[in-house]
Coordinates of C-alpha atoms in Angstrom, one line a residue:
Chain A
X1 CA -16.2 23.0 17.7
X2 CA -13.6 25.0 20.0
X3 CA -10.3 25.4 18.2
X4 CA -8.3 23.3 20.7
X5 CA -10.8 20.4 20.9
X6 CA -9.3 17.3 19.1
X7 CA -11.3 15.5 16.6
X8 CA -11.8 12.0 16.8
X9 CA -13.1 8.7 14.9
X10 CA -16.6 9.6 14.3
X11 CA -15.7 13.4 13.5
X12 CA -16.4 14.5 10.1
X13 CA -14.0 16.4 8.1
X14 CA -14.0 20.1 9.4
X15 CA -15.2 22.7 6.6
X16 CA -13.1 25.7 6.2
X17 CA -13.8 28.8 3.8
X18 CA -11.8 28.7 0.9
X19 CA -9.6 31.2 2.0
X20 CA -6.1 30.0 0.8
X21 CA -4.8 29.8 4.4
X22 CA -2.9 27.5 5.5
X23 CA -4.2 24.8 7.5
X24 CA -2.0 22.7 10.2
X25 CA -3.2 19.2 11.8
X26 CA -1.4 19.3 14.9
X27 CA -1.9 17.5 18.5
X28 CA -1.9 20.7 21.7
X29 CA 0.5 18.8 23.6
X30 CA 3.3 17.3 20.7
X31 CA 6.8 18.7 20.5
X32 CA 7.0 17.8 16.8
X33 CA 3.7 19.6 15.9
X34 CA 4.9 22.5 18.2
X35 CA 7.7 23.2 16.4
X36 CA 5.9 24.3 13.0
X37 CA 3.2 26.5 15.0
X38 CA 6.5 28.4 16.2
X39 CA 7.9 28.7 12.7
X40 CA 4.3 29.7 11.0
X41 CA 4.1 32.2 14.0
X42 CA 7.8 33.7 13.9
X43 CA 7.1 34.5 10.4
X44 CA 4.0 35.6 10.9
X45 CA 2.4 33.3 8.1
X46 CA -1.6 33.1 9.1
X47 CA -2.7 28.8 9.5
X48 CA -5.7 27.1 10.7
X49 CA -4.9 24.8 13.2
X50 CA -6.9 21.4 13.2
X51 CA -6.2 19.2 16.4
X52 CA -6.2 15.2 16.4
X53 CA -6.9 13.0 18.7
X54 CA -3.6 10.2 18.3
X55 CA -5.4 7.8 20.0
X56 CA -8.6 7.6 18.1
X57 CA -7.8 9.1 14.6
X58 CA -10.2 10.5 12.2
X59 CA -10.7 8.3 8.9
X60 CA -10.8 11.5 7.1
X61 CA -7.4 12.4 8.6
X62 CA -5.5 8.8 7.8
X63 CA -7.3 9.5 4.5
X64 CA -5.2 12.7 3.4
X65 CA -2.1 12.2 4.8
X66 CA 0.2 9.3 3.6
X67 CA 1.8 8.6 7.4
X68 CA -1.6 10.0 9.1
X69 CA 1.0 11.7 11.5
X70 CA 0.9 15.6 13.1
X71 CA 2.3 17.7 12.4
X72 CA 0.6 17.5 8.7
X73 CA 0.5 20.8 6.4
X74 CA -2.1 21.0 3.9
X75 CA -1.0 23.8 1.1
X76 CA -4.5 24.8 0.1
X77 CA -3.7 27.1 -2.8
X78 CA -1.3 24.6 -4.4
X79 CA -3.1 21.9 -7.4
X80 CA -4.3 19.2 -5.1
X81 CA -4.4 20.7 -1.8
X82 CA -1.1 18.4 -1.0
X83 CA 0.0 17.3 2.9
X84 CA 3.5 17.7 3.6
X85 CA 4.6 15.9 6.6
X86 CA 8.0 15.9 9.3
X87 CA 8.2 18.7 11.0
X88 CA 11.7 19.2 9.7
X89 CA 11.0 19.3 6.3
X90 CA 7.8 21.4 6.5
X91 CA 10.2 24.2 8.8
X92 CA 12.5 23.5 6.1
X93 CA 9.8 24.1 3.4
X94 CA 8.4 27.2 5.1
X95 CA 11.9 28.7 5.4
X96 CA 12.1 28.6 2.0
X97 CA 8.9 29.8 0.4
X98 CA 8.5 32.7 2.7
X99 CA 11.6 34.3 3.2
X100 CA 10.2 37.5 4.5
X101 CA 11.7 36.3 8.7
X102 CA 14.9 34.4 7.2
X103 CA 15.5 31.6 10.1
X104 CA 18.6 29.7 9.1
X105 CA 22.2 31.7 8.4
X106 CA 22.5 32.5 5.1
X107 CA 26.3 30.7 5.5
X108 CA 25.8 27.2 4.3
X109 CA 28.4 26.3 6.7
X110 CA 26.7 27.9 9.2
X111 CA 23.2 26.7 8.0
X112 CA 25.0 23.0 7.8
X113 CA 26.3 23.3 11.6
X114 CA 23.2 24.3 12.8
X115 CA 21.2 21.3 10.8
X116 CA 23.7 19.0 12.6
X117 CA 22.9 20.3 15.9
X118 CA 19.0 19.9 15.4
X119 CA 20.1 16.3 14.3
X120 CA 22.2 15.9 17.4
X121 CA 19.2 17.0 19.6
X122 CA 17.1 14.3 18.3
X123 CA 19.6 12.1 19.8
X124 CA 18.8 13.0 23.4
X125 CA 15.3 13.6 22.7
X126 CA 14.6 10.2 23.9
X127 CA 16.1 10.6 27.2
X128 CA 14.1 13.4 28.5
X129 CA 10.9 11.5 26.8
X130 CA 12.2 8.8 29.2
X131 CA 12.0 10.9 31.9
X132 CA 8.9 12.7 31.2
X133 CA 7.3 9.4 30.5
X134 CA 8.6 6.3 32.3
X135 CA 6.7 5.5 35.3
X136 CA 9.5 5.4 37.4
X137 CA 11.8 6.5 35.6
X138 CA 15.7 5.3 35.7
X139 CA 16.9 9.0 36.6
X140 CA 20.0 8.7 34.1
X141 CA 20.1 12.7 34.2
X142 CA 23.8 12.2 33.2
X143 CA 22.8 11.6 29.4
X144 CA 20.7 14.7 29.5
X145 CA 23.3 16.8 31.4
X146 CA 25.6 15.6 28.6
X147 CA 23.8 15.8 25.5
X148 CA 22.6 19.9 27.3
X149 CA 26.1 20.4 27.9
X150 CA 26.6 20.7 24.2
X151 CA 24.6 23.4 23.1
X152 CA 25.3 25.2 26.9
X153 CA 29.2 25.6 25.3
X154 CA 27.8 26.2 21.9
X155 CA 25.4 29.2 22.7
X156 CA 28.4 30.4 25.4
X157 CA 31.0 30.5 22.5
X158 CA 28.8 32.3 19.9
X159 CA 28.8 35.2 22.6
X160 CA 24.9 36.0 21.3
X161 CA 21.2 35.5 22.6
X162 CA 20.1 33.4 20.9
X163 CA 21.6 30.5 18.3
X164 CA 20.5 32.7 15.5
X165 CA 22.0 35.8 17.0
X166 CA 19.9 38.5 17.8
X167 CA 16.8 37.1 17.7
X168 CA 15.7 33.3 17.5
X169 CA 16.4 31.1 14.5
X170 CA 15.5 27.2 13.1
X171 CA 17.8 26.2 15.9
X172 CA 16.2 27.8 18.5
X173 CA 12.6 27.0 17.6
X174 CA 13.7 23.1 16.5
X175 CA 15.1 22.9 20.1
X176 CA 12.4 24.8 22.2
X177 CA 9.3 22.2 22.3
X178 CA 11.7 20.0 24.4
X179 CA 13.3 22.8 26.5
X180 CA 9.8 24.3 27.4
X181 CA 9.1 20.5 28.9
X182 CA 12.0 20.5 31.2
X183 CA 9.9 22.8 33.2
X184 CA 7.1 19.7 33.3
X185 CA 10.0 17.8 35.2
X186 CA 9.6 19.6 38.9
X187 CA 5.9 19.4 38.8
X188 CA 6.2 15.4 38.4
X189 CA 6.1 13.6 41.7
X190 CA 8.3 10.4 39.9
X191 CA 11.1 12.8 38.8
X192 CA 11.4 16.9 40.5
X193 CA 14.5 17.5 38.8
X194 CA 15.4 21.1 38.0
X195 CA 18.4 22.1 35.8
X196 CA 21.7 22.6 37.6
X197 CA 21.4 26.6 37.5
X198 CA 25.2 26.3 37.6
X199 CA 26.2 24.1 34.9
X200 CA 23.7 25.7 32.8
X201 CA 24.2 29.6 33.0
X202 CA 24.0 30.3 29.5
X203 CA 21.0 28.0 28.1
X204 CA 18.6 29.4 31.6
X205 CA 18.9 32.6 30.7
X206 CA 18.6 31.8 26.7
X207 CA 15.4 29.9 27.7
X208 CA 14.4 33.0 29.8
X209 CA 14.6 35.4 27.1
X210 CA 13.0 32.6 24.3
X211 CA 9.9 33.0 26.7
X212 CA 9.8 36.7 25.7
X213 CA 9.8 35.7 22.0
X214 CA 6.5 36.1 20.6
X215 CA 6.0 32.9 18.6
X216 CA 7.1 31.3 21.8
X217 CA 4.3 33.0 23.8
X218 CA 1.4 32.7 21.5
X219 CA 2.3 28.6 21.9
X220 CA 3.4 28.2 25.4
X221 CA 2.3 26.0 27.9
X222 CA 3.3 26.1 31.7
X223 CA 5.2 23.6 33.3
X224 CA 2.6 22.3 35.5
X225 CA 0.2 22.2 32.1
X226 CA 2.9 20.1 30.1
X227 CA 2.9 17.8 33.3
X228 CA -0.8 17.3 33.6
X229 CA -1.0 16.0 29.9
X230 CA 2.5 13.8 30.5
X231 CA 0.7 12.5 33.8
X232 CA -2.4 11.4 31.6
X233 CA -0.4 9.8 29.2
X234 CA 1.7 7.8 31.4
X235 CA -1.9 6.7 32.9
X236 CA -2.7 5.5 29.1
X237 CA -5.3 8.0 28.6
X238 CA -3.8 11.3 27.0
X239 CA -6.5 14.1 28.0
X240 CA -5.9 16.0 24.5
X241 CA -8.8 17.6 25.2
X242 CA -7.4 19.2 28.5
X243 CA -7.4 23.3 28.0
X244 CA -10.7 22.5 25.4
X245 CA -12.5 21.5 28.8
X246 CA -11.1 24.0 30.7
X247 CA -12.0 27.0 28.9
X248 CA -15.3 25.8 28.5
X249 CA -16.0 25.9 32.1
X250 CA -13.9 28.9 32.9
X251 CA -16.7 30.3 30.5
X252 CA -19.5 28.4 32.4
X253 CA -18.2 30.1 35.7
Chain B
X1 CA 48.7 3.2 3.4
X2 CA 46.1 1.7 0.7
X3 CA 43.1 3.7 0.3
X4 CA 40.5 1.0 1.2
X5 CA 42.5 -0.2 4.3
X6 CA 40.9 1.4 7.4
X7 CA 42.6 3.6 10.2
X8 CA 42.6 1.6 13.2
X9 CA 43.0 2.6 17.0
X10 CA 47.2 2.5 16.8
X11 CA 47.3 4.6 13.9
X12 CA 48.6 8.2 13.0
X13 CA 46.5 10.6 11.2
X14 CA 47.0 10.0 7.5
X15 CA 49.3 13.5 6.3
X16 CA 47.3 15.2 3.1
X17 CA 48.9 18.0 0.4
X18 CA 47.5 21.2 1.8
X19 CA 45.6 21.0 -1.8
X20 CA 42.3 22.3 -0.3
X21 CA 40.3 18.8 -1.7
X22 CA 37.4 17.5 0.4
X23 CA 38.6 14.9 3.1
X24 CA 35.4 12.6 3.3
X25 CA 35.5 9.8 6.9
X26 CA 34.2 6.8 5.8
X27 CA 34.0 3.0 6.1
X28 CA 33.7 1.1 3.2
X29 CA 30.2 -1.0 3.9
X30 CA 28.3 2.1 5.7
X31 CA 25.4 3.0 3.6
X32 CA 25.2 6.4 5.3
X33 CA 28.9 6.9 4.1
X34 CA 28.0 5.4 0.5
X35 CA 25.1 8.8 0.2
X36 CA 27.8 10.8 0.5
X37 CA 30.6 9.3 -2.0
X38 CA 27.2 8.9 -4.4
X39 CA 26.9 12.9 -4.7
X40 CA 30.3 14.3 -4.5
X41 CA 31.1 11.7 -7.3
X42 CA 27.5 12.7 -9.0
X43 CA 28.4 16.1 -9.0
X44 CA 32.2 15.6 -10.0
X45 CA 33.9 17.2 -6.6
X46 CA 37.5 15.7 -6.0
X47 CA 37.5 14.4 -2.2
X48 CA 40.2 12.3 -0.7
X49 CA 38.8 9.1 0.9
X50 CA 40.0 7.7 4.7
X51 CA 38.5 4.8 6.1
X52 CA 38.4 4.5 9.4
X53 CA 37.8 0.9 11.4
X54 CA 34.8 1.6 13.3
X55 CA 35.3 -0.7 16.1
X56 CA 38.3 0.0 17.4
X57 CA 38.5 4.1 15.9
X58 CA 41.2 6.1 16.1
X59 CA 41.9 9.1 18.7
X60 CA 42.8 11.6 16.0
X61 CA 39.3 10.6 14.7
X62 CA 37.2 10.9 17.7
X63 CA 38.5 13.9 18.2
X64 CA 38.6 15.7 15.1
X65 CA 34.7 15.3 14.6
X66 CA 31.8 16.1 17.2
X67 CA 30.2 12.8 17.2
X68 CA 33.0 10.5 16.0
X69 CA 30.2 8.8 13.6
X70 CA 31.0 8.3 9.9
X71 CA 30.3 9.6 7.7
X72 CA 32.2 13.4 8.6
X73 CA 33.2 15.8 5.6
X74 CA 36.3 17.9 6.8
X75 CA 36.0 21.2 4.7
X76 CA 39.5 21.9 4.6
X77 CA 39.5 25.2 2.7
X78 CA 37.2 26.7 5.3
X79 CA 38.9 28.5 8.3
X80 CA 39.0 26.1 11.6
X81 CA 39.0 23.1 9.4
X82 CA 35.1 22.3 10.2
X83 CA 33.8 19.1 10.0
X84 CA 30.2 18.4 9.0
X85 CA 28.6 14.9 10.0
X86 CA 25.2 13.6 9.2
X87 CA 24.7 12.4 5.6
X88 CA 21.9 13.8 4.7
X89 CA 23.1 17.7 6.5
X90 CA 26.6 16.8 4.6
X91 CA 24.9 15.7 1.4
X92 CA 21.8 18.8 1.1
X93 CA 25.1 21.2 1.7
X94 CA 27.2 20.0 -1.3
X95 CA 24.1 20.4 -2.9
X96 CA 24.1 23.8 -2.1
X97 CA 27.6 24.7 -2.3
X98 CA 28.0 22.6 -5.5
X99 CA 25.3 23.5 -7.8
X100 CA 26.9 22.4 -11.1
X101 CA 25.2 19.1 -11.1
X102 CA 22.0 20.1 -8.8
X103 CA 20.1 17.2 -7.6
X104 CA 17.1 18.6 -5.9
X105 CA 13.9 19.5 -8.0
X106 CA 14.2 23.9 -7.9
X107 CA 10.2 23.6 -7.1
X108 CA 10.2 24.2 -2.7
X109 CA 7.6 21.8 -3.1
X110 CA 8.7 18.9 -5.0
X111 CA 11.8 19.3 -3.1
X112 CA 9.5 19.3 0.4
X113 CA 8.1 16.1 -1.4
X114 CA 11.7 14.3 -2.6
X115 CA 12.7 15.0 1.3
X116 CA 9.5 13.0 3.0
X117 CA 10.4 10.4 0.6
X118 CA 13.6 9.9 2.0
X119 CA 12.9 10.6 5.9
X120 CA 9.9 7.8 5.0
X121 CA 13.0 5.9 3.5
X122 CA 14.5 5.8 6.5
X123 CA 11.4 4.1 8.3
X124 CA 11.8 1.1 6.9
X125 CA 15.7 0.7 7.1
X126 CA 15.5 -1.1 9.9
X127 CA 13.3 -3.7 8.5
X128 CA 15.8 -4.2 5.7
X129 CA 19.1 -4.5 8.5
X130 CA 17.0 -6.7 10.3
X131 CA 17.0 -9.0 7.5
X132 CA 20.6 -8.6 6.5
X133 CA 21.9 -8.6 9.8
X134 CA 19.9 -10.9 11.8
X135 CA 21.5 -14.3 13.1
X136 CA 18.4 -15.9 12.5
X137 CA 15.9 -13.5 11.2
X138 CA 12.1 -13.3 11.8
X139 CA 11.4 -13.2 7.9
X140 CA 8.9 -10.3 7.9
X141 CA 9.1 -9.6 4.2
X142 CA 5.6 -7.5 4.9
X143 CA 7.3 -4.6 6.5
X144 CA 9.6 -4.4 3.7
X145 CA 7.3 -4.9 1.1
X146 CA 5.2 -2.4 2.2
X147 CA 7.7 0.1 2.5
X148 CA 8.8 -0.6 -1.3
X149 CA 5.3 -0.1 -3.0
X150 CA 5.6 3.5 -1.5
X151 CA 8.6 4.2 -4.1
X152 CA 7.3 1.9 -6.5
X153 CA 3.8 3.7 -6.8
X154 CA 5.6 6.9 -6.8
X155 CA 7.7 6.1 -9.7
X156 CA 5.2 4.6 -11.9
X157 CA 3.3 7.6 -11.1
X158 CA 6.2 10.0 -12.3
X159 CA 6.6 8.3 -15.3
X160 CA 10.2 8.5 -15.7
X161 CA 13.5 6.9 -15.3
X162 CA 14.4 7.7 -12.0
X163 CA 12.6 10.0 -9.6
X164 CA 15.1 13.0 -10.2
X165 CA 14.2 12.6 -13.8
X166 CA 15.6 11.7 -16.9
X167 CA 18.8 11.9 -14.3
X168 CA 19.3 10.8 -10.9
X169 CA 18.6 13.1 -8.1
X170 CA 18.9 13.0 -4.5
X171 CA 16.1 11.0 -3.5
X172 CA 17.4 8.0 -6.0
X173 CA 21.0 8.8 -4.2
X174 CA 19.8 8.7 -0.6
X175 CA 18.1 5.1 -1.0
X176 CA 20.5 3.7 -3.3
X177 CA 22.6 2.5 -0.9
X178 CA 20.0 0.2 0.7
X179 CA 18.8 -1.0 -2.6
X180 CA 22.5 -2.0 -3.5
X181 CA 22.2 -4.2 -0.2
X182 CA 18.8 -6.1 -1.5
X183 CA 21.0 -8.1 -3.9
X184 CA 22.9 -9.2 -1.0
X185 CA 19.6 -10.8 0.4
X186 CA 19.6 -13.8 -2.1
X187 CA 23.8 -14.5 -1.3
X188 CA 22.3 -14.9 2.2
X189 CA 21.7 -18.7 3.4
X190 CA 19.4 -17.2 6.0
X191 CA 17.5 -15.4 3.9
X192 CA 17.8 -16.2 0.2
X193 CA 15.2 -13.4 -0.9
X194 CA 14.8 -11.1 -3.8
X195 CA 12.3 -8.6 -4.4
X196 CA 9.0 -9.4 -6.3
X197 CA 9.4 -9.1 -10.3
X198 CA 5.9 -8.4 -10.8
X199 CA 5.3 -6.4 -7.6
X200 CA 8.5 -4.1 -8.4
X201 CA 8.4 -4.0 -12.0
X202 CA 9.4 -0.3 -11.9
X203 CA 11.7 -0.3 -9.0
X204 CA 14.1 -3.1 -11.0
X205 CA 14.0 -1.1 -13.9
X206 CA 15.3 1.7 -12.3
X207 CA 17.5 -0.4 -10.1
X208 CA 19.1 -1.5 -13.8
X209 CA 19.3 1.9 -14.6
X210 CA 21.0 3.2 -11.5
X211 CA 23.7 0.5 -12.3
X212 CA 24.6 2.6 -15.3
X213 CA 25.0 5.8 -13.8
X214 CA 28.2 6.9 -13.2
X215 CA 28.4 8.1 -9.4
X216 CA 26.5 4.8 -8.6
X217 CA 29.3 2.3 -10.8
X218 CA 32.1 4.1 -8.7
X219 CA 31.7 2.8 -5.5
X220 CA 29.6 -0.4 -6.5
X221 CA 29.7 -3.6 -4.7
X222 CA 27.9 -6.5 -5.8
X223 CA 25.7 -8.5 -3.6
X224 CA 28.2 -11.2 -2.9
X225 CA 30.5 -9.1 -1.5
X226 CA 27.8 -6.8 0.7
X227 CA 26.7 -10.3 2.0
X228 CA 30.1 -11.4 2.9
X229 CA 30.8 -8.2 4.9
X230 CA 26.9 -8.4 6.4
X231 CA 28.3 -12.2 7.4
X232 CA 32.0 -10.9 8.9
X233 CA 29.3 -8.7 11.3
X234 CA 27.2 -10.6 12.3
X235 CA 30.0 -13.4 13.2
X236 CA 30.7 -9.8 15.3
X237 CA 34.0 -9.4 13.7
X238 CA 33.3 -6.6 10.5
X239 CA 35.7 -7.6 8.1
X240 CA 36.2 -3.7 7.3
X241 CA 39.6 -4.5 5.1
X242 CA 38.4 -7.4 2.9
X243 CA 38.3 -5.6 -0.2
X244 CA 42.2 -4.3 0.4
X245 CA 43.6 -7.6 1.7
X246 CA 41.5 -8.9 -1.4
X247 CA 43.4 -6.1 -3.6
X248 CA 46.5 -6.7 -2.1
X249 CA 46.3 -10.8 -2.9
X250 CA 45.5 -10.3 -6.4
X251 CA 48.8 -8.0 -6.9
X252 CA 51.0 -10.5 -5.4
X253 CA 49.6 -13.5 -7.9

């Protein structure tokens, strides 16, 4: 089975050696899910990466997990093999147990204020879901010009690259799954919008340089990509298996 | 000013000692706000208390805070005066700034665990305000039931008194609030529900025992009075100031 095909109902679990690695159920095209394959990669932690098909879930899958939701990490080497689950708490986790590429300030102020400005994202979240998604969507860009205009002022004011300074932090990588999807929004015939290049100076050229960052890169996806898959959804049948099919006939040609 | 009655639109902000104590934003009947008074009084921190009248909020309030939401900690010996908002961001700092009484597990992974527990709390909040705040609610006791067995398995499965332990921790902190509000379910006339004594046999054992511990007796309400509030809202008039017009009534008899 090709590493990006999803499994489905009549799969059977995949075998892996017992290697004590890491493994990660994840779906190709989720933002949640795409924020712990960032984190694992910043901090260079090696991870098998097992893709599910949402719409037609593996028993074995709803089996181990106790929401049967990506992202999932299974800890392998711990008693029990246990699932951790929300991709908050697993970064969180991560963070923690391998300290070795520190991602949150060590200020607990500073760690605090950027927590509250993941939190805060989460908020708009839905309003660029709603215009990724909608079939023809309400073009409120005003609540996503808003809720951007917040950390456009905050990245401005800390006078750095990125949130976490030098290089990219929690903040950063919590935010980016959504960011890298704005580009999905002038391939889509319903919306074309592009972000105002004057209003937001700051966050287009942070979101230039994230796409140098190497976690970011071995993840990323192109705009027209992330459209594709949002234009399969909308038709009620998510091609998960999109870049499974076409490597395999880039490799037939 | 009484310290229950809430700051309204008209009002000036209240004028504290510069005595660097904790200024915690709250509203009396916010269960959000109620996490927060749970673990700095767990964990013995002084904080002064300012309720603020959440439909009609006072400008010095919107604007001191970035979201204008309670409940908002305003860390007054920091420079800048910062103020943190989110309870659980506000809560997991004390936690870390205050680690006299600590109220995680130190194992990453039992914490990671603790922390699902209450994001899955959180799932199933709505299903408990739809029953408390409903005109005339569709009595899905299912959802709620279900959500319960999760906590209740997973007690009985700990074997101890509360899930923090022989103590309370932060997962018995961060759902308390809610489970204070069940006993406001059987003062409802829509409603007139309590929980299942054979179902929850744990669960109302350790909801006897949380009514002993100290931070929870602080800020108790019984479920008379959370029902009469939950009534005063619905009626779409929150009676924020019942328990200091009540306070003031019994001084002048």
């Amino acid at each position: 089975m090709n590493e990006t095909e999803h499994f489905t109902t009549d799969s059977t679990k995949p075998i892996h050696p017992d290697d004590g690695v890491l493994r990660l159920y994840s779906m190709r095209f989720c933002p949640y899910a795409h924020r712990v394959h960032l984190v694992l990669d910043a901090k260079n932690i090696p991870y098998h990466s097992i893709y599910i098909n949402l719409q037609a879930k593996p028993d074995w899958f709803v089996k181990m997990s106790s929401t049967a939701k990506v992202p999932a990490l299974e800890l392998v080497k711990e008693s029990g093999n246990p699932v951790l689950v929300e991709s908050l708490v697993i970064c969180d986790y991560l963070d923690e147990v391998y300290p070795e590429v520190p991602l949150y300030p060590t200020d607990p102020l500073k760690k605090a204020q950027d927590k509250i400005l993941i939190q805060r994202f989460g908020l708009f979240i839905a309003a660029i879901y709603k215009l990724l998604l909608d079939d023809n969507p309400d073009l409120d860009l005003a609540e996503l010009n808003a809720g951007l205009d917040i950390y456009e002022n905050e990245l401005k004011q800390r006078g750095d690259k990125f949130f976490g300074g030098a290089s990219p932090g929690m903040l950063d990588y919590m935010i980016w799954p959504w960011c890298e999807r704005f580009a999905a929004l002038k391939h889509d015939d319903g919306t074309q919008v592009e972000l105002d290049s004057q209003r937001f100076v700051t966050l287009l050229k942070w979101r230039d340089l994230m796409l140098q960052d190497k976690a970011v890169k071995s993840f990323y996806l192109d705009g027209e990509t992330h459209a594709k898959y949002m234009s399969s959804r909308r038709a009620g049948n998510a091609n998960y298996n999109m870049l499974y099919h076409a490597a395999k006939r880039a490799r037939r040609e």
